[in-house]
Amino acid sequence: MNYQWYPGHMTKAKRMMQENIKLIDLLIELVDARIPLASRNPDIDVLGQGKSRIVLLNKSDLADPSWNRQWMNYFQAKGIHVLEINAKTGLGIKAIHNLVREACAEKLERDRKRGIVNRPVRAMVVGIPNVGKSTFINAFAGKACTKTGNKPGVTKGKQWIRLDKTLELLDTPGILWPRFEDQRTGMLLAFIGSINDEIVVKEELACDLLECLRTIAPASVEGRYGIVWKETSAEMLEEIARCRGCIQKGDVLDLKKAADLFTDDFRSGRLGRITLERVEQENEG
């Protein structure tokens, strides 16, 4: 299956971000802790040149704790301020103010020397679809400032949110990039729901995810469904359909229903805390 999704509104959103970048002191980039590299839009690096940067490993509760630490070390080694958070529960949110001050220390010092006081840091919150930007902003602000949803494309336009006298946030729509150089990147994005489910074949998506988990977390799948690994991922999906009672009239397996169930089990963490990208894979690349 070819994984690709770049609807027209993303071009408009990217243009809006380019127009507003001159107003910004800091880029706060949310990534999915399960795929910390695949969930980074390379266009953001170009957009954010010369700006202070923070990377937030969101949905860290769904990722393997040991790999969360390794990815923290990875970004820190590159000189990027990074924090492990869970926007839904509020984990790590209180530490972000201090991280903002660290990331913008030079800017704050320049303001102080120029006698500029009480000018807030202006930060643009960026990330791919369905990575949790709106949930993060609502948690950070302590109130519902933005719409949230468990599907990509909820945020449609820009929105300024004033947190306090020291910090203002610009919320932006989630955007991908026009072409994935590596189809594995698109596949990983589809696994976590950052590509619209309506344009993918769910049975194929589930089989690709099963094949990925075969090497990374086989025991998680076996334990969840009480089955043992079969020779092919298609046979595994059939086993999941049987054990979960996904049966149509005439005792025909409902593989679409099984695929939806399995994919949702992964996305929601019911298979356990699983990280799909490993630091050594990046080093090899």
Tab-separated table of C-alpha atoms in Angstrom, residues 67-219:
chain	number	residue	atom	x	y	z
A	67	TRP	CA	13.222	4.221	24.708
A	68	ASN	CA	11.717	7.489	25.929
A	69	ARG	CA	14.939	8.044	27.869
A	70	GLN	CA	17.090	7.147	24.886
A	71	TRP	CA	15.207	9.539	22.634
A	72	MET	CA	15.531	12.278	25.265
A	73	ASN	CA	19.289	11.724	25.189
A	74	TYR	CA	19.258	11.737	21.388
A	75	PHE	CA	17.649	15.179	21.120
A	76	GLN	CA	19.699	16.640	23.965
A	77	ALA	CA	22.884	15.511	22.214
A	78	LYS	CA	21.765	17.555	19.209
A	79	GLY	CA	21.375	20.644	21.381
A	80	ILE	CA	17.568	20.550	21.312
A	81	HIS	CA	15.587	21.244	24.461
A	82	VAL	CA	13.335	18.236	25.002
A	83	LEU	CA	10.743	17.040	27.491
A	84	GLU	CA	8.690	13.886	27.924
A	85	ILE	CA	4.996	14.734	28.359
A	86	ASN	CA	1.495	13.306	28.352
A	87	ALA	CA	-0.876	16.104	27.397
A	88	LYS	CA	-3.963	14.091	28.410
A	89	THR	CA	-2.864	13.515	32.005
A	90	GLY	CA	-0.728	16.629	32.402
A	91	LEU	CA	2.554	14.743	32.884
A	92	GLY	CA	5.471	17.132	32.374
A	93	ILE	CA	3.303	20.164	31.628
A	94	LYS	CA	4.423	22.185	34.668
A	95	ALA	CA	8.074	21.833	33.648
A	96	ILE	CA	7.541	23.531	30.287
A	97	HIS	CA	7.695	27.105	31.609
A	98	ASN	CA	11.234	26.530	32.884
A	99	LEU	CA	12.173	24.883	29.593
A	100	VAL	CA	10.855	27.916	27.687
A	101	ARG	CA	13.040	30.206	29.799
A	102	GLU	CA	16.071	27.992	29.149
A	103	ALA	CA	15.425	27.858	25.409
A	104	CYS	CA	14.880	31.624	25.181
A	105	ALA	CA	17.595	32.669	27.642
A	106	GLU	CA	19.507	34.687	25.036
A	107	LYS	CA	16.370	36.495	23.879
A	108	LEU	CA	15.355	37.330	27.440
A	109	GLU	CA	18.852	38.611	28.210
A	110	ARG	CA	18.845	40.820	25.095
A	111	ASP	CA	15.498	42.276	26.146
A	112	ARG	CA	16.825	42.941	29.638
A	113	LYS	CA	19.892	44.791	28.329
A	114	ARG	CA	17.678	46.919	26.094
A	115	GLY	CA	15.448	47.787	29.010
A	116	ILE	CA	12.529	45.830	27.553
A	117	VAL	CA	10.419	44.377	30.333
A	118	ASN	CA	7.196	42.382	30.382
A	119	ARG	CA	7.363	41.430	26.712
A	120	PRO	CA	6.084	37.857	26.498
A	121	VAL	CA	7.839	35.060	24.657
A	122	ARG	CA	5.810	34.239	21.550
A	123	ALA	CA	5.854	30.548	20.704
A	124	MET	CA	4.406	28.728	17.701
A	125	VAL	CA	3.099	25.237	18.505
A	126	VAL	CA	3.710	22.931	15.547
A	127	GLY	CA	3.392	19.272	14.698
A	128	ILE	CA	1.842	16.721	12.408
A	129	PRO	CA	-1.886	15.847	12.484
A	130	ASN	CA	-3.209	13.960	15.506
A	131	VAL	CA	-0.054	14.418	17.570
A	132	GLY	CA	-1.937	16.177	20.376
A	133	LYS	CA	-1.212	19.886	19.897
A	134	SER	CA	-4.659	21.111	20.915
A	135	THR	CA	-4.808	18.783	23.915
A	136	PHE	CA	-1.369	20.058	24.935
A	137	ILE	CA	-2.370	23.717	24.650
A	138	ASN	CA	-5.531	23.164	26.694
A	139	ALA	CA	-3.514	21.355	29.382
A	140	PHE	CA	-0.805	24.028	29.373
A	141	ALA	CA	-3.309	26.864	29.581
A	142	GLY	CA	-5.412	25.062	32.169
A	143	LYS	CA	-8.584	25.621	30.181
A	144	ALA	CA	-10.246	24.610	26.938
A	145	CYS	CA	-8.786	27.030	24.390
A	146	THR	CA	-8.893	24.822	21.310
A	147	LYS	CA	-10.898	22.024	19.782
A	148	THR	CA	-9.519	18.534	20.282
A	149	GLY	CA	-10.190	15.207	18.609
A	150	ASN	CA	-8.735	11.768	18.048
A	151	LYS	CA	-8.499	12.205	14.296
A	152	PRO	CA	-6.295	14.398	12.101
A	153	GLY	CA	-7.429	17.793	10.887
A	154	VAL	CA	-9.372	19.166	13.881
A	155	THR	CA	-7.464	22.475	14.005
A	156	LYS	CA	-8.161	24.386	10.774
A	157	GLY	CA	-6.616	27.833	11.324
A	158	LYS	CA	-4.256	29.784	13.523
A	159	GLN	CA	-5.197	30.884	17.029
A	160	TRP	CA	-3.289	33.016	19.548
A	161	ILE	CA	-3.555	31.981	23.207
A	162	ARG	CA	-2.150	34.198	25.953
A	163	LEU	CA	-1.105	31.987	28.859
A	164	ASP	CA	0.142	34.754	31.112
A	165	LYS	CA	2.240	37.924	30.866
A	166	THR	CA	5.358	35.897	30.038
A	167	LEU	CA	4.144	33.589	27.257
A	168	GLU	CA	1.831	33.602	24.247
A	169	LEU	CA	1.162	30.572	22.067
A	170	LEU	CA	0.183	30.426	18.416
A	171	ASP	CA	-1.721	27.214	17.701
A	172	THR	CA	-1.402	25.966	14.121
A	173	PRO	CA	-3.021	23.184	12.096
A	174	GLY	CA	-1.210	19.876	11.867
A	175	ILE	CA	0.618	19.572	8.571
A	176	LEU	CA	2.473	16.803	6.795
A	177	TRP	CA	4.809	17.292	3.853
A	178	PRO	CA	4.035	16.750	0.141
A	179	ARG	CA	6.007	13.543	-0.399
A	180	PHE	CA	7.479	10.914	1.922
A	181	GLU	CA	10.953	10.034	0.681
A	182	ASP	CA	10.689	6.744	2.574
A	183	GLN	CA	7.394	4.858	2.516
A	184	ARG	CA	8.199	3.487	5.972
A	185	THR	CA	7.687	7.017	7.312
A	186	GLY	CA	4.199	7.148	5.812
A	187	MET	CA	3.459	3.698	7.168
A	188	LEU	CA	4.472	4.680	10.701
A	189	LEU	CA	2.342	7.830	10.491
A	190	ALA	CA	-0.629	5.723	9.417
A	191	PHE	CA	-0.089	3.383	12.365
A	192	ILE	CA	-0.588	6.222	14.879
A	193	GLY	CA	-3.515	7.796	12.997
A	194	SER	CA	-1.791	10.852	11.513
A	195	ILE	CA	-2.915	9.864	8.022
A	196	ASN	CA	-6.654	9.905	7.435
A	197	ASP	CA	-7.964	6.364	8.014
A	198	GLU	CA	-10.491	6.865	5.226
A	199	ILE	CA	-7.785	6.763	2.550
A	200	VAL	CA	-6.021	3.596	3.736
A	201	VAL	CA	-7.010	-0.058	3.432
A	202	LYS	CA	-7.397	-0.988	7.076
A	203	GLU	CA	-6.719	-4.690	6.562
A	204	GLU	CA	-3.415	-3.897	4.840
A	205	LEU	CA	-2.560	-1.345	7.515
A	206	ALA	CA	-3.191	-3.935	10.242
A	207	CYS	CA	-1.040	-6.513	8.443
A	208	ASP	CA	1.807	-4.006	8.085
A	209	LEU	CA	1.525	-3.171	11.793
A	210	LEU	CA	1.517	-6.856	12.707
A	211	GLU	CA	4.656	-7.389	10.636
A	212	CYS	CA	6.321	-4.494	12.458
A	213	LEU	CA	5.317	-5.815	15.885
A	214	ARG	CA	6.481	-9.319	14.975
A	215	THR	CA	10.082	-8.211	15.608
A	216	ILE	CA	9.538	-5.384	18.107
A	217	ALA	CA	6.874	-6.667	20.505
A	218	PRO	CA	5.620	-10.161	19.624
A	219	ALA	CA	4.701	-11.013	23.208
